[in-house]
Tab-separated table of C-alpha atoms and ligand atoms in Angstrom:
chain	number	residue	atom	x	y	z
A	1	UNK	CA	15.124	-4.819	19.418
A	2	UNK	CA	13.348	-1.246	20.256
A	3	UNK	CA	9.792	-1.176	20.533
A	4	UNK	CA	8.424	1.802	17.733
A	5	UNK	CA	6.145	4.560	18.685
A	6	UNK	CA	2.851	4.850	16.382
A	7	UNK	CA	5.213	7.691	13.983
A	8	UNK	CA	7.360	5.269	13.063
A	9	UNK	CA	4.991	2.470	12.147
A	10	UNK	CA	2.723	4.548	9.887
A	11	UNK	CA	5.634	6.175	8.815
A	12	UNK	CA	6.967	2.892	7.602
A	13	UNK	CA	3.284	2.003	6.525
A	14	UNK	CA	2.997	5.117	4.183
A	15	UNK	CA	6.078	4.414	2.422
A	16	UNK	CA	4.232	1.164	1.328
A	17	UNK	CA	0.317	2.772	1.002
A	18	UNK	CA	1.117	7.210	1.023
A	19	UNK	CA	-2.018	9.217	1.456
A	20	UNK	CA	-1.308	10.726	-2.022
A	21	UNK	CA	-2.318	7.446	-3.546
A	22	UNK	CA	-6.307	7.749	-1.596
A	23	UNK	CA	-9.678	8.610	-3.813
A	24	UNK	CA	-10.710	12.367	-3.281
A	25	UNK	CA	-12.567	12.930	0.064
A	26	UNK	CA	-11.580	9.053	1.125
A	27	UNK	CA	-11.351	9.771	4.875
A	28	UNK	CA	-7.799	7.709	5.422
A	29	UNK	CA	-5.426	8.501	8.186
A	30	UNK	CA	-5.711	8.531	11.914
A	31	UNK	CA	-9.214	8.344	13.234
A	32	UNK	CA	-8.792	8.005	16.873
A	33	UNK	CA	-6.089	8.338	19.369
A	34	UNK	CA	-2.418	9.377	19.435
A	35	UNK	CA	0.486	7.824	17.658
A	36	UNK	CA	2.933	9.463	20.126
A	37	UNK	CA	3.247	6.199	22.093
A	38	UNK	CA	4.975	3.153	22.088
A	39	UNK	CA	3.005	0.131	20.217
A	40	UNK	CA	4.041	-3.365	20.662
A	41	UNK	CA	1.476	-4.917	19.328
A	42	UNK	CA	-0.602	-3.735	16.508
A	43	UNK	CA	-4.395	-5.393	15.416
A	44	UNK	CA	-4.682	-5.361	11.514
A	45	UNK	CA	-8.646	-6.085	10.612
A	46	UNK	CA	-10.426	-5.362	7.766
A	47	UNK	CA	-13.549	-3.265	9.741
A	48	UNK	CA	-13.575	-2.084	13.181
A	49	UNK	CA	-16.692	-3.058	15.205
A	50	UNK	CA	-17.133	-3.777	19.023
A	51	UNK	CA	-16.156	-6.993	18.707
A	52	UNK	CA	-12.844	-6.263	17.270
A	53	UNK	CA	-12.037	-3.525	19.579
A	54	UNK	CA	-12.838	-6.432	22.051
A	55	UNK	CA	-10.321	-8.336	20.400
A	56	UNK	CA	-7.770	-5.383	20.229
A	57	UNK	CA	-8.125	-4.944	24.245
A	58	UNK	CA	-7.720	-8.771	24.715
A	59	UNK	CA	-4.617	-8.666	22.537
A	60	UNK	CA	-3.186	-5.537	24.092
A	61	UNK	CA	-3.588	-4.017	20.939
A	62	UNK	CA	-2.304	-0.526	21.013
A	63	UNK	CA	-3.114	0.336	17.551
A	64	UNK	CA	-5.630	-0.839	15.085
A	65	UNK	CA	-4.850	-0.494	11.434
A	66	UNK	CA	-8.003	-1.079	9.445
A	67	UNK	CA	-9.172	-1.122	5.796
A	68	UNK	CA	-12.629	0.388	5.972
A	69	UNK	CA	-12.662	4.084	7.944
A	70	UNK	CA	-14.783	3.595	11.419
A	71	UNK	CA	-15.832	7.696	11.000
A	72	UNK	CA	-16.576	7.606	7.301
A	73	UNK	CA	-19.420	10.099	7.381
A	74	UNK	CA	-18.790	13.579	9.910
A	75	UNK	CA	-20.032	12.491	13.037
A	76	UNK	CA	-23.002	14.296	14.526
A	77	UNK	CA	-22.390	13.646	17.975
A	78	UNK	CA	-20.862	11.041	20.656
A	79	UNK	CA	-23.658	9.403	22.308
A	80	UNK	CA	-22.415	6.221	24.046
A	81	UNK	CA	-25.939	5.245	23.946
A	82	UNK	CA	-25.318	4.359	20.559
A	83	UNK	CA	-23.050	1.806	18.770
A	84	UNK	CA	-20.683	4.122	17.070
A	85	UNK	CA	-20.658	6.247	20.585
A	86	UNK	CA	-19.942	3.346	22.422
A	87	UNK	CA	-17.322	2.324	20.103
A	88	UNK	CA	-15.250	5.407	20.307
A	89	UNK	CA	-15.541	5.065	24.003
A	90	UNK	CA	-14.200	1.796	24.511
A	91	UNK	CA	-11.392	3.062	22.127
A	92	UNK	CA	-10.435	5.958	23.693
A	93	UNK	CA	-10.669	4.658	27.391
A	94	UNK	CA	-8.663	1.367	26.125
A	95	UNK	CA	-6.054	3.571	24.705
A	96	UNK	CA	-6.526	1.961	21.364
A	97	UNK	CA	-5.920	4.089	18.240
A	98	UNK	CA	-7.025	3.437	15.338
A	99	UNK	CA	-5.395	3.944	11.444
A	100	UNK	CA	-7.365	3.667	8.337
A	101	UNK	CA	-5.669	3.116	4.948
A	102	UNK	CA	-8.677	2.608	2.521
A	103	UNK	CA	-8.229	3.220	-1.000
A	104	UNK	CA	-4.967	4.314	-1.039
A	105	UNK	CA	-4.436	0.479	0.039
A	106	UNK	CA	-6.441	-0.682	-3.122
A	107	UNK	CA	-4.398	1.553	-5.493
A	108	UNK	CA	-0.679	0.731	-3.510
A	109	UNK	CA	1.891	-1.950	-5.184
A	110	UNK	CA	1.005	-4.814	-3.245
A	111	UNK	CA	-2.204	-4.016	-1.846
A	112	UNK	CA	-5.351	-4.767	-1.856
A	113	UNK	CA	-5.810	-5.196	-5.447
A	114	UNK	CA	-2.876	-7.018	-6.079
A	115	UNK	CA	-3.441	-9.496	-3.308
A	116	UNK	CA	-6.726	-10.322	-5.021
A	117	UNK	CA	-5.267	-10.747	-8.100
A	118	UNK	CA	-2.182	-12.814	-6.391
A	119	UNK	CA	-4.914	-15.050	-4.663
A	120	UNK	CA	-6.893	-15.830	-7.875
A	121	UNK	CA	-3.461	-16.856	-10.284
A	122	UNK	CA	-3.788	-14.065	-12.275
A	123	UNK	CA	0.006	-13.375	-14.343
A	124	UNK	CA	0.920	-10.119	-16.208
A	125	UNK	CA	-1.321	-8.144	-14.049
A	126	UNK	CA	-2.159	-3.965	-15.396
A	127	UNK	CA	-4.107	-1.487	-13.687
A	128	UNK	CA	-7.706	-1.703	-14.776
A	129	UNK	CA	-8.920	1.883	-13.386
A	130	UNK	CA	-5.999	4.458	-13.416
A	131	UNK	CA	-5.807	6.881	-10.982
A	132	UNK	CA	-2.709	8.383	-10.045
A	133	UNK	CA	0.649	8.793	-12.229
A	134	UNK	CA	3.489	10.002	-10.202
A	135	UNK	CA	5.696	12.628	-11.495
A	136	UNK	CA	9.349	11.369	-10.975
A	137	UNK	CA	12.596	13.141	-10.318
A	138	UNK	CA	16.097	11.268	-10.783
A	139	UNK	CA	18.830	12.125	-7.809
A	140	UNK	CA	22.603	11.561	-8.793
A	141	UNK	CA	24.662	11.910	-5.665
A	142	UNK	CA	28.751	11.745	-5.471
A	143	UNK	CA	29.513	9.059	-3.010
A	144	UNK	CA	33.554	7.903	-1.835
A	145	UNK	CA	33.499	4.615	-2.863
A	146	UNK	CA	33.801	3.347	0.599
A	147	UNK	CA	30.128	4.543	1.178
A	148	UNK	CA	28.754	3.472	-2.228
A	149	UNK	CA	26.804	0.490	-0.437
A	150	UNK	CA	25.493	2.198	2.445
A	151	UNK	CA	24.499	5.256	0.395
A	152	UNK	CA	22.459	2.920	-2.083
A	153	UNK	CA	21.244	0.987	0.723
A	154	UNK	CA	19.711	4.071	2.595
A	155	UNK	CA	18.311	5.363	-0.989
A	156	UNK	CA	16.207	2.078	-1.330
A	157	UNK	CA	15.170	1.242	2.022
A	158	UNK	CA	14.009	5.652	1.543
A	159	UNK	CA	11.599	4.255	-1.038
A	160	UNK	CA	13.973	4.956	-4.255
A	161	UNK	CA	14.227	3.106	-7.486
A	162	UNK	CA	11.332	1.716	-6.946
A	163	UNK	CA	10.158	0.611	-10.830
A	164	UNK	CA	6.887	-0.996	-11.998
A	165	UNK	CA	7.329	-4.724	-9.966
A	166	UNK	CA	11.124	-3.786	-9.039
A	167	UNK	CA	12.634	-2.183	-5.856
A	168	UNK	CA	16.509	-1.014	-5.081
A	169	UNK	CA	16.804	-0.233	-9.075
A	170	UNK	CA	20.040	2.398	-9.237
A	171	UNK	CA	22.691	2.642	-11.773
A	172	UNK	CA	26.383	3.113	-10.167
A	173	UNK	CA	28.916	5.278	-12.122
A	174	UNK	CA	32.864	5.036	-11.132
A	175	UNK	CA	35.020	8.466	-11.493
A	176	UNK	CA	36.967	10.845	-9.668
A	177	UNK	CA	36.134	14.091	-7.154
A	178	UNK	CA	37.898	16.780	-6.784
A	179	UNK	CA	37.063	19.328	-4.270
A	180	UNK	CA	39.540	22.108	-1.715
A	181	UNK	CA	38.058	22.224	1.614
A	182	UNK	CA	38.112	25.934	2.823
A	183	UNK	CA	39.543	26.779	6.530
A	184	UNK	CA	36.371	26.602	7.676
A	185	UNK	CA	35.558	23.152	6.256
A	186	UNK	CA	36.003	19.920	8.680
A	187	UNK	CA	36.083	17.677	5.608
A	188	UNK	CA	35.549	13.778	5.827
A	189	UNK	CA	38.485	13.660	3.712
A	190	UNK	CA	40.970	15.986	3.212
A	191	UNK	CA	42.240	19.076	4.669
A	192	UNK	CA	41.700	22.621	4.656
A	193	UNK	CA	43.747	24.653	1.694
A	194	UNK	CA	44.975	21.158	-0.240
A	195	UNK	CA	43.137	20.037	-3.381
A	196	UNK	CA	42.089	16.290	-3.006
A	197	UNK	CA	41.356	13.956	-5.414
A	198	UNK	CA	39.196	10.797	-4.173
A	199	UNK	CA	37.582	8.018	-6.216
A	200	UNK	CA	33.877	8.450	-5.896
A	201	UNK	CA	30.601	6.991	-7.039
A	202	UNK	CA	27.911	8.733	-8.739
A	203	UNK	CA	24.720	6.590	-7.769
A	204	UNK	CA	21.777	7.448	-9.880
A	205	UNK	CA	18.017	6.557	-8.514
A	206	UNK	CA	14.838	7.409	-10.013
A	207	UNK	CA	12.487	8.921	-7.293
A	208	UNK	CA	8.406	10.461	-6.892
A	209	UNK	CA	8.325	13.531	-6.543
A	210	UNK	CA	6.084	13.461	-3.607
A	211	UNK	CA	8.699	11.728	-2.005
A	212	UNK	CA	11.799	13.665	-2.848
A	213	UNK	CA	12.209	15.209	0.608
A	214	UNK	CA	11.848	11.747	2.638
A	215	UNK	CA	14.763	10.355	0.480
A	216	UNK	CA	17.462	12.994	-0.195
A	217	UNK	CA	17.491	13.448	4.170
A	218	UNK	CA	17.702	9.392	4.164
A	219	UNK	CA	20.507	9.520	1.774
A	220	UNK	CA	22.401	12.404	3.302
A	221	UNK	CA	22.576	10.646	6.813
A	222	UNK	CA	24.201	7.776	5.060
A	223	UNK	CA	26.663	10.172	3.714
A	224	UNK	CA	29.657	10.780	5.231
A	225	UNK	CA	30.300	14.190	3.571
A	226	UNK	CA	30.194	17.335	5.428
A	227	UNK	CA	28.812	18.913	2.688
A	228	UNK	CA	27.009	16.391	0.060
A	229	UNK	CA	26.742	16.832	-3.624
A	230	UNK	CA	23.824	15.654	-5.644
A	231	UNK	CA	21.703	16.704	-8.293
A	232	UNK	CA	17.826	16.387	-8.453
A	233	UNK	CA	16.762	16.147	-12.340
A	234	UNK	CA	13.021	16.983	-13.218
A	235	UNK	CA	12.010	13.866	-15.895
A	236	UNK	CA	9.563	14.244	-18.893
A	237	UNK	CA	8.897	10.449	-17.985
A	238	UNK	CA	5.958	9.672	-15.396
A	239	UNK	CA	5.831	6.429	-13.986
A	240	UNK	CA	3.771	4.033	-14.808
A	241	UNK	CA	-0.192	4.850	-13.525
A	242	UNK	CA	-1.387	3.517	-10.697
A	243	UNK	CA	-4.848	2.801	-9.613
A	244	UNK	CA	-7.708	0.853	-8.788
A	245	UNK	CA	-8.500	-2.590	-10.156
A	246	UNK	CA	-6.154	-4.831	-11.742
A	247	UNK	CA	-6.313	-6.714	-14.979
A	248	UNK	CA	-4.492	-10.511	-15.645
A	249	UNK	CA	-4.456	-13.488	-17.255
A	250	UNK	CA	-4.962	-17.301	-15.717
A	251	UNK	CA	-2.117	-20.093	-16.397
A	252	UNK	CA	-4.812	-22.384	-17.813
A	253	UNK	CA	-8.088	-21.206	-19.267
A	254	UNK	CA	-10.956	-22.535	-17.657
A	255	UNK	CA	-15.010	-22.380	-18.139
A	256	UNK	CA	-16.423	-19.692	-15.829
A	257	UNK	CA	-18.386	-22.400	-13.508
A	258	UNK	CA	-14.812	-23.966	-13.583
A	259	UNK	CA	-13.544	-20.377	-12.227
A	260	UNK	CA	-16.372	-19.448	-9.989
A	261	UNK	CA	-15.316	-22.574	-7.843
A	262	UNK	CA	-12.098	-21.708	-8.356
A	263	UNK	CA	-12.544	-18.033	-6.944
A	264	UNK	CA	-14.616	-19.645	-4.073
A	265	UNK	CA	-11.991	-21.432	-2.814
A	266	UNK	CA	-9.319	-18.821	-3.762
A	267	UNK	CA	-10.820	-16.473	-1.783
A	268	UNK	CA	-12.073	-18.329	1.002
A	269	UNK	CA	-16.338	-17.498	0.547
A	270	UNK	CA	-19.079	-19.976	0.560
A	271	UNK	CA	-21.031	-18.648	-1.828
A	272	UNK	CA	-21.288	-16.293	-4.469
A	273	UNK	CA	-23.227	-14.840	-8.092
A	274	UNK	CA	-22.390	-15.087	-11.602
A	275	UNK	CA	-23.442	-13.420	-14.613
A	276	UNK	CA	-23.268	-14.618	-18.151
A	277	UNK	CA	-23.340	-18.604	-19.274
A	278	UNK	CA	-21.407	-21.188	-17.274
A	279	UNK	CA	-19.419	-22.997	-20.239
A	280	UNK	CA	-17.810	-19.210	-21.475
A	281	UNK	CA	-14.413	-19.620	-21.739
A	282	UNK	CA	-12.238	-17.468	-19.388
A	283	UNK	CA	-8.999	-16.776	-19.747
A	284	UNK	CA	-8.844	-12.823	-19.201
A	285	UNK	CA	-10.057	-11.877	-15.416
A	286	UNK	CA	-10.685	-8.039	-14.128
A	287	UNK	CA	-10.515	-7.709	-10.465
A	288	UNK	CA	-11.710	-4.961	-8.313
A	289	UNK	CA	-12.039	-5.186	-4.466
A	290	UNK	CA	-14.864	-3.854	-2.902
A	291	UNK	CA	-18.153	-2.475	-4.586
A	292	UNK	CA	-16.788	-2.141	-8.049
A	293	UNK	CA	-20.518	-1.215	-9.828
A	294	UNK	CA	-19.125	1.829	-11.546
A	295	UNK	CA	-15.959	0.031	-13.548
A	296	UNK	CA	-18.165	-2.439	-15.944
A	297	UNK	CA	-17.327	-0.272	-18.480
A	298	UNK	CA	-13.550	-0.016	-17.663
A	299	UNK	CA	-13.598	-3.813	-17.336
A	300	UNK	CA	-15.456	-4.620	-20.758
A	301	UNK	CA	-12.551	-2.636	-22.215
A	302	UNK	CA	-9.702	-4.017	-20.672
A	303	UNK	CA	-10.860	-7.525	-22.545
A	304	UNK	CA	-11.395	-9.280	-19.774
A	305	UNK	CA	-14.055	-12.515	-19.659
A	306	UNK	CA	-14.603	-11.802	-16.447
A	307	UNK	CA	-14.959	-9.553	-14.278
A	308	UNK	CA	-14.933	-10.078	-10.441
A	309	UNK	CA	-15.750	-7.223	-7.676
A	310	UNK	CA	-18.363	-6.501	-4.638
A	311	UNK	CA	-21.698	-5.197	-3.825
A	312	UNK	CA	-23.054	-5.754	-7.785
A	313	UNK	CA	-26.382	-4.168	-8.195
A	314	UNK	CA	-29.330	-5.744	-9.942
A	315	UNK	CA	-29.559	-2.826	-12.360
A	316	UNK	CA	-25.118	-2.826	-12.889
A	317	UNK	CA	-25.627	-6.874	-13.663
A	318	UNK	CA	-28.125	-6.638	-16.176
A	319	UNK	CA	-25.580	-3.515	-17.832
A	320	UNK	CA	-23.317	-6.193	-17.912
A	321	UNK	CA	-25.506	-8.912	-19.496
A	322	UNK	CA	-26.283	-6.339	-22.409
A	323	UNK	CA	-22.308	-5.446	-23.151
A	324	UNK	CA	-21.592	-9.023	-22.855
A	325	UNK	CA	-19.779	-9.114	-19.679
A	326	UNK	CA	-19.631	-11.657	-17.584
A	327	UNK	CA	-19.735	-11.040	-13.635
A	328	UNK	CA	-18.465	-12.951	-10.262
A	329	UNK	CA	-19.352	-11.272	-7.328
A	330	UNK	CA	-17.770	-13.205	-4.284
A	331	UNK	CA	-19.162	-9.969	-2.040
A	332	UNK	CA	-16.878	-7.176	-0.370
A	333	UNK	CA	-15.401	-9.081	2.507
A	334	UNK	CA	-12.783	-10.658	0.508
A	335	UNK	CA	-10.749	-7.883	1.064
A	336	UNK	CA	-10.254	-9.284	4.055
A	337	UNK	CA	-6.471	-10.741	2.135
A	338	UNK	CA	-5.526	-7.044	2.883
A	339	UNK	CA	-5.049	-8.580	6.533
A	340	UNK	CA	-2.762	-10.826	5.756
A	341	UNK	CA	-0.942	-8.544	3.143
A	342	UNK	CA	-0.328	-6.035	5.735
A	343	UNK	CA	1.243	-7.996	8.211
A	344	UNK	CA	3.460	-9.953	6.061
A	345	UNK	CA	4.016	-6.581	4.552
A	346	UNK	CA	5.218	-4.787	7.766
A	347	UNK	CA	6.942	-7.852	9.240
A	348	UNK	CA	9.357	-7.904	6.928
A	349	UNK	CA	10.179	-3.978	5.811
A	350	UNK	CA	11.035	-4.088	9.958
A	351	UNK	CA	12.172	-7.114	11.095
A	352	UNK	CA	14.284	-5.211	13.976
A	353	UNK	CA	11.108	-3.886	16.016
A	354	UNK	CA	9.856	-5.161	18.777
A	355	UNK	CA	6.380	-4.795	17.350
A	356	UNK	CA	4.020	-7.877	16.422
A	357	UNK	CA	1.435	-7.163	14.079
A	358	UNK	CA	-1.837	-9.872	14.513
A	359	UNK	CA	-4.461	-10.511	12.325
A	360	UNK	CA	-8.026	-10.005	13.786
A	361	UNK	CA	-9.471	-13.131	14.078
A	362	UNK	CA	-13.170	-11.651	14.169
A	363	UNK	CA	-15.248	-12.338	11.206
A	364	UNK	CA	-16.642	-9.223	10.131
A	365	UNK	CA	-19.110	-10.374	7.476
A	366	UNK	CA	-22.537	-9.239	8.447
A	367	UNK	CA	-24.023	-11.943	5.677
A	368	UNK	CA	-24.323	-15.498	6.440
A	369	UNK	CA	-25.113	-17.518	3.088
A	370	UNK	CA	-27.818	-20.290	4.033
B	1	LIG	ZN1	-14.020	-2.111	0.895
């Protein structure tokens, strides 16, 4: 067991959520601290306030990863005075950095969005709001068959083959390499002068673009050639979008008082509003964490009966009313499953670290429903 240093664990983390995947001007990343330290313990929350840097110092909490961003406007200045000063204080004399993955958490495989959609049943799931379609690249490397396994391993655990809802996807070809190391070579196998004929792999993995680089030095280590060959193929085929939102279908059709209770206790809130007639039936259900006010348009299309999302405006409800959309808005905390996600997320792409990740037990919902 080796405890990581803050590189390693957002390094990890970004393989899951990249930076590429964030809205324009979303202010994701580091906010505070270093990550050149050693973390053993790591506080995912959905906000950082006092009260969960609190909690991060009880905990011993050497990194926060958070959904919102703490700085999400330039800050002015630092006065400790004040509750964002004082914040930044108690962070920086704690030692306590802080991470924020915002949207590009709402738009990742598994994030945000899909957690929400995972809580409430929904099967089939799309993306509602597109927002990103990765160009892809396919790498065919030559691998002795003795190294096959490790080679694919490496490729997959890089982030490759990833497809839609399915990880480690590769195709494996069996054939025969030929090759003359040189007298300057100091092959794996062979020797200098001879011709050698080996049975070899070709192991074919479709890859982003963006992260090309990351996987082709991952799959090199793994390879026990002194000099490796692959190919990197440019494809006419993007993957499929990704974005914000997602789109599904419930197991069992139910009235949309039937599903406001339903999304209540799904997603753990007291309270919450509805648009359109109780006894519609729903069957269809858009999804959108956070304040999703602009996307009623985007949701009417998609076909959905409902549509569920934060932060609805009186104005954006009575939009809906008129296209005939009907609205559950169980507020913006719910995004609070990210917490959850994350850890369950991290605990298990690194089950070899000697790094616990906790969920913040604060409540960070400023409303109280009475
Ligand atoms: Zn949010």
């Amino acid at each position: 067991m080796k405890i990581p240093n803050g590189h390693q664990i957002i390094e990890e983390f970004e393989k899951w959520s990249p930076k590429y995947l964030a809205m324009e001007g979303d202010p994701i990343g580091l906010h505070v601290g270093t990550l050149n330290k050693k973390i053993e313990r790591v506080l995912v929350t959905l906000d950082v306030n006092e009260e969960v840097v609190d909690e991060a110092i009880a905990k011993g909490a050497g990194l926060i990863i958070a959904h919102h961003p703490p700085i999400f406007r330039p800050l002015k200045n630092l006065q400790t005075d004040f509750p964002q000063g004082r914040l930044m204080e108690k962070l920086i004399k704690s030692d306590i950095a802080v991470y924020a993955a915002h949207t590009n958490l709402d738009v990742a495989v598994g994030g945000v969005n899909d957690l929400l959609a995972a809580a409430l049943g929904l099967q089939n799931t799309k993306v509602l709001v597109p927002t990103y379609e990765a160009e892809l690249v396919k790498i065919a490397v030559f691998v002795p068959e003795t190294h096959e396994e490790a080679v694919r391993e490496a490729l997959a655990k890089a982030g490759a083959g990833a497809i839609g809802e399915y990880e480690s996807c590769s195709y494996t070809l069996s054939g025969t390499g030929r090759f003359r190391p040189t007298n300057g070579a100091n092959p794996y196998i062979g020797e200098a002068g001879k011709m050698e004929v080996t049975a070899e792999s070709k192991v074919e993995v479709v890859v982003r673009k963006n992260e090309k680089d990351r996987v082709i030095k991952a799959m090199i280590s793994a390879h026990p050639y002194e000099e490796v060959a692959y190919d990197v193929f440019t494809l006419e085929n993007k993957e499929i979008a990704m974005g914000l939102g997602r789109v599904g279908t419930l197991n069992t059709p139910m009235t949309l008082a039937e599903f406001a209770e339903w999304t209540k206790q799904q997603l753990d809130v007291p309270a919450l509003r509805v648009v359109g007639a109780p006894d519609t039936v729903i069957k269809k259900v858009a999804v959108l964490g956070g304040d999703g006010n602009k996307y009623i348009q985007q949701a009417k299309r998609s076909g959905a009966d409902v549509y569920v999302t934060g932060d609805l405006y009186f104005h954006v409800a009575q939009d809906a009313q008129d296209i005939g959309l009907n609205v559950v808005d169980p507020g913006h905390h719910v995004e609070k499953v990210m917490i959850k996600g994350v850890m369950e997320h991290m605990s298990k792409q690194q089950p070899t670290w000697q790094c616990e990740f906790l969920p913040s037990e604060t409540n960070t919902e400023p409303f109280r429903f009475m």
